[in-house]
Short mmCIF file of C-alpha atoms in Angstrom, two decimals:
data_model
loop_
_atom_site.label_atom_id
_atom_site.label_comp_id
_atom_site.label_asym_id
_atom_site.label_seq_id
_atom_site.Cartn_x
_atom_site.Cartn_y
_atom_site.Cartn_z
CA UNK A 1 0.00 0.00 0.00
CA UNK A 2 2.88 2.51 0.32
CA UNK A 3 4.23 1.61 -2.64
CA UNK A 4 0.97 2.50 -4.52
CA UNK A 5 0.72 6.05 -3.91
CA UNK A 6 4.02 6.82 -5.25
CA UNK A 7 4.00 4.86 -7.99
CA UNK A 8 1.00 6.70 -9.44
CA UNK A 9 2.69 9.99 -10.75
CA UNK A 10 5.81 7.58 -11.88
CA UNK A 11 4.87 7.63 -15.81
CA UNK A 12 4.13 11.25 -15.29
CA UNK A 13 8.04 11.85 -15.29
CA UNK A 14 8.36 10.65 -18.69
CA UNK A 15 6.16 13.64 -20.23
CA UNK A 16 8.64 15.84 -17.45
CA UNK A 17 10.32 18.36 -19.95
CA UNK A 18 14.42 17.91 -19.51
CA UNK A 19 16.09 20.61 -17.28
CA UNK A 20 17.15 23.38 -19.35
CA UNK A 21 20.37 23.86 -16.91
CA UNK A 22 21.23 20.32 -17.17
CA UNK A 23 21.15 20.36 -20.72
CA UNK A 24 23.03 23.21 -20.81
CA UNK A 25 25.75 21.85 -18.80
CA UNK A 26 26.04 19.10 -21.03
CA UNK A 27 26.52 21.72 -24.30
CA UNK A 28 23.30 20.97 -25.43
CA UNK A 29 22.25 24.68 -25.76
CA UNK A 30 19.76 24.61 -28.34
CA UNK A 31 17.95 22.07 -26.99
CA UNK A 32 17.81 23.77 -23.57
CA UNK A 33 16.67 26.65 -25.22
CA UNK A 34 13.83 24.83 -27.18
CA UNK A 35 12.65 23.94 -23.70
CA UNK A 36 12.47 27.39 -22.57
CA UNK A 37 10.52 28.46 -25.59
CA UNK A 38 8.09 26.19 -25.08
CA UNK A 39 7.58 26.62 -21.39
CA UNK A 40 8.01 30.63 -21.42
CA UNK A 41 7.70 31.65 -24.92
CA UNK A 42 4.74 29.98 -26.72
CA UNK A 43 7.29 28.06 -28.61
CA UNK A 44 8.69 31.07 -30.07
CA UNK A 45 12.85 30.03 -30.25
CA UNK A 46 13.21 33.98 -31.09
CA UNK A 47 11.72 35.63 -28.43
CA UNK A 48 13.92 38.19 -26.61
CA UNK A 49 13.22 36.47 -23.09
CA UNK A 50 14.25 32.73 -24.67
CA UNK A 51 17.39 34.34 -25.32
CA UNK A 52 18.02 36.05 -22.00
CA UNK A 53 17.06 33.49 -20.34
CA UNK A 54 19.22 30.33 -22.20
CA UNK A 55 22.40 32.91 -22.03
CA UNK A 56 22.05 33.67 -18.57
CA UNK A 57 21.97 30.18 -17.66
CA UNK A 58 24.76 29.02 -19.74
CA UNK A 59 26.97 31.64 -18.94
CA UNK A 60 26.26 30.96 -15.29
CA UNK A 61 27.10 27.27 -15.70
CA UNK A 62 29.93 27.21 -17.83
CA UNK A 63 31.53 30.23 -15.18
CA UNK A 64 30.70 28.06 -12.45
CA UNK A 65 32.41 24.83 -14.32
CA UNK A 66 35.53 26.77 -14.80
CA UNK A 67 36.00 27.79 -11.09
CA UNK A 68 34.93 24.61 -9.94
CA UNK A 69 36.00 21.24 -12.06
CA UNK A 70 34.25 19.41 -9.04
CA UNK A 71 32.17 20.35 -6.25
CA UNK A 72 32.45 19.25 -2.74
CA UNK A 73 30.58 19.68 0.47
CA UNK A 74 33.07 21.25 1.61
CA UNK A 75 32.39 24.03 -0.63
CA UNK A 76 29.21 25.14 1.74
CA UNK A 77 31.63 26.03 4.03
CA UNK A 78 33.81 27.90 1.93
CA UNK A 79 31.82 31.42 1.54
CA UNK A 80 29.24 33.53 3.37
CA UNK A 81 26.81 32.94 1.30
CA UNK A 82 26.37 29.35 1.01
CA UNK A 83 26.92 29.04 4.87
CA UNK A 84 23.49 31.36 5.01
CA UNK A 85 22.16 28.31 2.34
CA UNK A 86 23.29 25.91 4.69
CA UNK A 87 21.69 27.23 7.68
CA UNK A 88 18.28 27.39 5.76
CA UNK A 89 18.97 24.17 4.47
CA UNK A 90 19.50 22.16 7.71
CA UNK A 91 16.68 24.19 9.74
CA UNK A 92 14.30 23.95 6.82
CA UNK A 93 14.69 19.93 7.13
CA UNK A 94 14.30 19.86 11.29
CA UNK A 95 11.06 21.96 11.06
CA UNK A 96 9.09 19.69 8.47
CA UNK A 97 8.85 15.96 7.46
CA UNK A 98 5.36 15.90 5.15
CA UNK A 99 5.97 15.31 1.48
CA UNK A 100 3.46 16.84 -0.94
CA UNK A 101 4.04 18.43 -4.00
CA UNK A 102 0.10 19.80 -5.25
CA UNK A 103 -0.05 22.85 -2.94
CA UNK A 104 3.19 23.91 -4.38
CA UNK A 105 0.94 26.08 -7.27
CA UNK A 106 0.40 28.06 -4.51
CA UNK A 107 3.98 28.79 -3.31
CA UNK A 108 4.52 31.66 -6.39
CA UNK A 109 1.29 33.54 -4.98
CA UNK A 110 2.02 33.31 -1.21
CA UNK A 111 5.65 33.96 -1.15
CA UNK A 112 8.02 32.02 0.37
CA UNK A 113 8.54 33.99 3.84
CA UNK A 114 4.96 34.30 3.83
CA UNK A 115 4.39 30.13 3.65
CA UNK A 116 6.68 29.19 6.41
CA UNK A 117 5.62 31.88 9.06
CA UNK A 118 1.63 31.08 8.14
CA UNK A 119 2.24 27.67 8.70
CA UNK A 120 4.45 27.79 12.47
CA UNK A 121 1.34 30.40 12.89
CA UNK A 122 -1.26 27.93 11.99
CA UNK A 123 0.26 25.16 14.13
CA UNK A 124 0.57 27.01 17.26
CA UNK A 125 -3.28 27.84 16.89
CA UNK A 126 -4.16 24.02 17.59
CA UNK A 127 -1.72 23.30 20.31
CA UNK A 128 -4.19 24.01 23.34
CA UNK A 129 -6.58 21.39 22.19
CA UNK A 130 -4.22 18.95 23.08
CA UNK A 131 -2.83 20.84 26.18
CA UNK A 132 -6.13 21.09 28.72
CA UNK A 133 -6.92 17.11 28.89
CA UNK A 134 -10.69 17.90 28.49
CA UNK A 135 -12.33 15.20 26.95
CA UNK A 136 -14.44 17.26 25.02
CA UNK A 137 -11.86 18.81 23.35
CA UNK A 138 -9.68 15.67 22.89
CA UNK A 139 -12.85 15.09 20.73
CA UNK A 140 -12.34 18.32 18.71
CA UNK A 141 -9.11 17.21 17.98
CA UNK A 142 -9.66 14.84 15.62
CA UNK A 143 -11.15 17.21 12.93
CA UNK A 144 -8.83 20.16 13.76
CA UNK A 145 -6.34 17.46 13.08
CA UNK A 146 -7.39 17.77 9.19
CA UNK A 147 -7.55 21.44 9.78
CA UNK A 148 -4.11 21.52 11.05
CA UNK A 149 -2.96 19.76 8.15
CA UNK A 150 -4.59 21.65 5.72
CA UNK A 151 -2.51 24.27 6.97
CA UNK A 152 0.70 22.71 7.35
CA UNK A 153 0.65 21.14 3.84
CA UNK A 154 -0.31 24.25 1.82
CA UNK A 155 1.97 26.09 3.48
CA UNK A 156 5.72 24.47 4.44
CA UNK A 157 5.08 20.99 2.49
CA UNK A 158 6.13 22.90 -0.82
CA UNK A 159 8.72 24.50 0.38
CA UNK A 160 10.87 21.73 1.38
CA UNK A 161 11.46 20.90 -2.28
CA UNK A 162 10.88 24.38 -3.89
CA UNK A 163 13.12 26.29 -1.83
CA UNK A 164 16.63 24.29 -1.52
CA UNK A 165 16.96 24.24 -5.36
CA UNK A 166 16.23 27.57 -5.66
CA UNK A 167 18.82 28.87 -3.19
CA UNK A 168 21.63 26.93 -4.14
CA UNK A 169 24.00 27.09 -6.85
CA UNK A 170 24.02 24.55 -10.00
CA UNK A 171 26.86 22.68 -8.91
CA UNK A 172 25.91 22.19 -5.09
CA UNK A 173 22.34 21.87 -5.72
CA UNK A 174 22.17 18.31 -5.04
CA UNK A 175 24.38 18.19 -2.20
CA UNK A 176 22.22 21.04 -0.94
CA UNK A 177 18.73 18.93 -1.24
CA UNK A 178 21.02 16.04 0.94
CA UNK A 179 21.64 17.80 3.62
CA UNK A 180 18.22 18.65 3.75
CA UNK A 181 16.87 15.52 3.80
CA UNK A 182 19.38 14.38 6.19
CA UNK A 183 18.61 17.18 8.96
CA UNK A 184 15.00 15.83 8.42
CA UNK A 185 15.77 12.35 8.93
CA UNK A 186 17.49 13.17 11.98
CA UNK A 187 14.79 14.98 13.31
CA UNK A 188 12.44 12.30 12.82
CA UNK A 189 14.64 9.82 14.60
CA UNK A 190 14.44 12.54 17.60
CA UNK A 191 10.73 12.43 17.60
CA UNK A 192 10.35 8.82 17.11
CA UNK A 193 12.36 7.49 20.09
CA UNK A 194 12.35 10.82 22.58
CA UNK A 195 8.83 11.86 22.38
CA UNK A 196 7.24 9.11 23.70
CA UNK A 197 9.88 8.87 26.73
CA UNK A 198 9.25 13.11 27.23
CA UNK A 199 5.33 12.53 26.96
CA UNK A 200 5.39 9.54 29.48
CA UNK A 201 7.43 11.25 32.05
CA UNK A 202 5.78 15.34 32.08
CA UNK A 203 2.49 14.64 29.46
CA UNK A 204 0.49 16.93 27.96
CA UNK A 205 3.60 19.75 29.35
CA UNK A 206 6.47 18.38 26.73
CA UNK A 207 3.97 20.12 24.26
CA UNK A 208 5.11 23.69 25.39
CA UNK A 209 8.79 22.59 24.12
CA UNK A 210 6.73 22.55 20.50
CA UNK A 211 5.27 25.71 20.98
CA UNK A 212 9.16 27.32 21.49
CA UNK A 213 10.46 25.22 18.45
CA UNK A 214 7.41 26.66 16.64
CA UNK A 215 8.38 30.00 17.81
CA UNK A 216 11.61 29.90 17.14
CA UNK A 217 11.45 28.68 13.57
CA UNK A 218 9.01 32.06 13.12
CA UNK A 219 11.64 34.41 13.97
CA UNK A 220 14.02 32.49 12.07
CA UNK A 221 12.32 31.92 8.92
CA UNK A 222 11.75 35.90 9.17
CA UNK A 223 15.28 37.40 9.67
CA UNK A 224 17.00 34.48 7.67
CA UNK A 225 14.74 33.13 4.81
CA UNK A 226 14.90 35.94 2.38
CA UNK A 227 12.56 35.99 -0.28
CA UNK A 228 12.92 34.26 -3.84
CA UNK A 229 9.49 34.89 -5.63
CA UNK A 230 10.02 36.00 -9.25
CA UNK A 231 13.87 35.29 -9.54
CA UNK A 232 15.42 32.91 -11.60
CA UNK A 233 17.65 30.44 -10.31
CA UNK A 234 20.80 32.54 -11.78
CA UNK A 235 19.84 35.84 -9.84
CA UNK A 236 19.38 33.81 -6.96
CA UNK A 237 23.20 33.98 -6.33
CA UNK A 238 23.02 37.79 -5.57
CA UNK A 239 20.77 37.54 -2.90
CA UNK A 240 23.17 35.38 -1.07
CA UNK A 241 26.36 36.39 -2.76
CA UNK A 242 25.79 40.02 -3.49
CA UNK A 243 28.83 41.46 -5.13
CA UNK A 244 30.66 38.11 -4.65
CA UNK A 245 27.82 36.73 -7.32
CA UNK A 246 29.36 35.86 -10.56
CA UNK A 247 29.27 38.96 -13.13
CA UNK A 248 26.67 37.65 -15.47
CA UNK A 249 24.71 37.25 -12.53
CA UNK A 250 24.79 40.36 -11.37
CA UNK A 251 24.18 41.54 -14.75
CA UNK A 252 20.97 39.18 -14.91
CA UNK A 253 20.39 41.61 -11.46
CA UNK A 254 20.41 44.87 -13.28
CA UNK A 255 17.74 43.05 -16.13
CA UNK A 256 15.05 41.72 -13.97
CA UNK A 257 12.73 44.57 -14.48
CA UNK A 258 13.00 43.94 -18.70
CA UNK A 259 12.51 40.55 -17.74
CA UNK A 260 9.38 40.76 -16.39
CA UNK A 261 8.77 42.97 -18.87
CA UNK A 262 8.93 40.85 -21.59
CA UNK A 263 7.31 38.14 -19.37
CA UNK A 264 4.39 40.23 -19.00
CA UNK A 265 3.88 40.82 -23.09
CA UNK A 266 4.13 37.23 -23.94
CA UNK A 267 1.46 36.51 -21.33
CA UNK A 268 -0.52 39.35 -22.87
CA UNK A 269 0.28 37.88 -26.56
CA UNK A 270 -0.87 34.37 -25.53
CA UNK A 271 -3.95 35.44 -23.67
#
């Protein structure tokens, strides 16, 4: 039965369009840039924005290649900036363990910041239910459990996937989504075998030591999870990097407003 689930979307990944990045890296540039027409040009291979778009992210890659034949984890120590993606990285993984991918349409209209602090928000809302021992509302806690993850899913579910391979670079991307998943899997090891020892010995009280975590993860998603909504993946880098950013990404900086320009007229065109 576990299997099923996931293997339902499985032959969905064969009509998956190739990454354009990818292909670049493997000097496959008109082909990357065929799959950038059709996903943000109509199709059109001559549009302004395909252009942008495939040079930025070829430039980007083949810079990054050259300053780094092979990547390490020892490069996310190396600079400011990808210590900052490591910190969001590891804490993003301790403060969720759901997997769900359909509320993610939502992510570009909520914002990032906006996601994770509604959700610690909406799961500090619930946590008396469970906290007075009233039968009555042990009751109420079975729907609110649905309500609770309503919230928790729409809001931090996507970002677990969305947001480590938007903050890191090409070449540490993976190793990035790793430690992730690794802080995660440690954290559910911590709840699995020292939860049920905390709850036996103080009860219902152990559940205050959520409501700091919850807390805490609030005030850290808002001074250290900056925003990424309507960025590509290349001006990324200058959010964490600022003037350490490669130069065609800070370039790519300086054109964001024609790009979103020209995103807006095709949009206009196709509609």
């Amino acid at each position: 039965m576990q299997i099923l689930l996931p293997a339902l979307p499985f032959p969905g990944f064969f009509l998956a369009p190739e990454s354009p990045r990818w292909l670049a890296s493997v000097d496959r540039k008109e082909d990357a840039a065929a799959v950038i027409a059709k996903h943000h040009a109509n199709g059109d291979i001559n549009s302004p924005l395909v252009q942008y778009e495939a040079e930025e992210i070829v430039n980007t890659i083949k810079t990054k290649q050259e300053a780094h034949a092979s990547a390490s984890y020892a490069d996310m120590l190396k600079t400011k900036g990808n210590r900052w993606r490591l910190l969001i990285s590891i804490t993003l993984g301790l403060f969720s363990h759901a997997h769900l991918s359909m509320p993610a349409s939502l992510e570009p209209h909520l914002g990032r910041r906006s996601g994770s602090n509604g959700r610690e928000a909406w799961s500090t809302t619930f946590v008396p239910d469970v906290c007075t021992g009233n039968s009555a509302v042990g009751l109420a806690v079975i729907p609110l459990l649905f309500v609770f993850f309503a919230g928790y899913d729409i809001a931090l579910t996507p970002l677990i996937i969305a947001y480590p391979i938007e903050i890191w670079q090409f070449q540490l991307r993976s190793r990035g989504f790793s430690v992730l998943w690794t802080s995660g899997i440690v954290a559910g090891i911590f709840n699995m075998f020292v939860n049920p020892i905390a709850l036996g010995s103080i009860g219902w009280k152990y559940y205050f030591t959520y409501i700091v975590f919850l807390a805490a993860f609030v005030l850290l998603a808002y001074f250290c999870y900056p925003e990424t909504k309507g960025r590509t993946l290349e001006q990324m880098a200058y959010i964490f990097d600022g003037e350490d950013a490669d130069s065609n990404v800070l370039e790519g900086k300086s054109m964001e407003g024609k790009t979103k320009v020209l995103s807006i007229e095709l949009e206009r065109k196709s509609g």
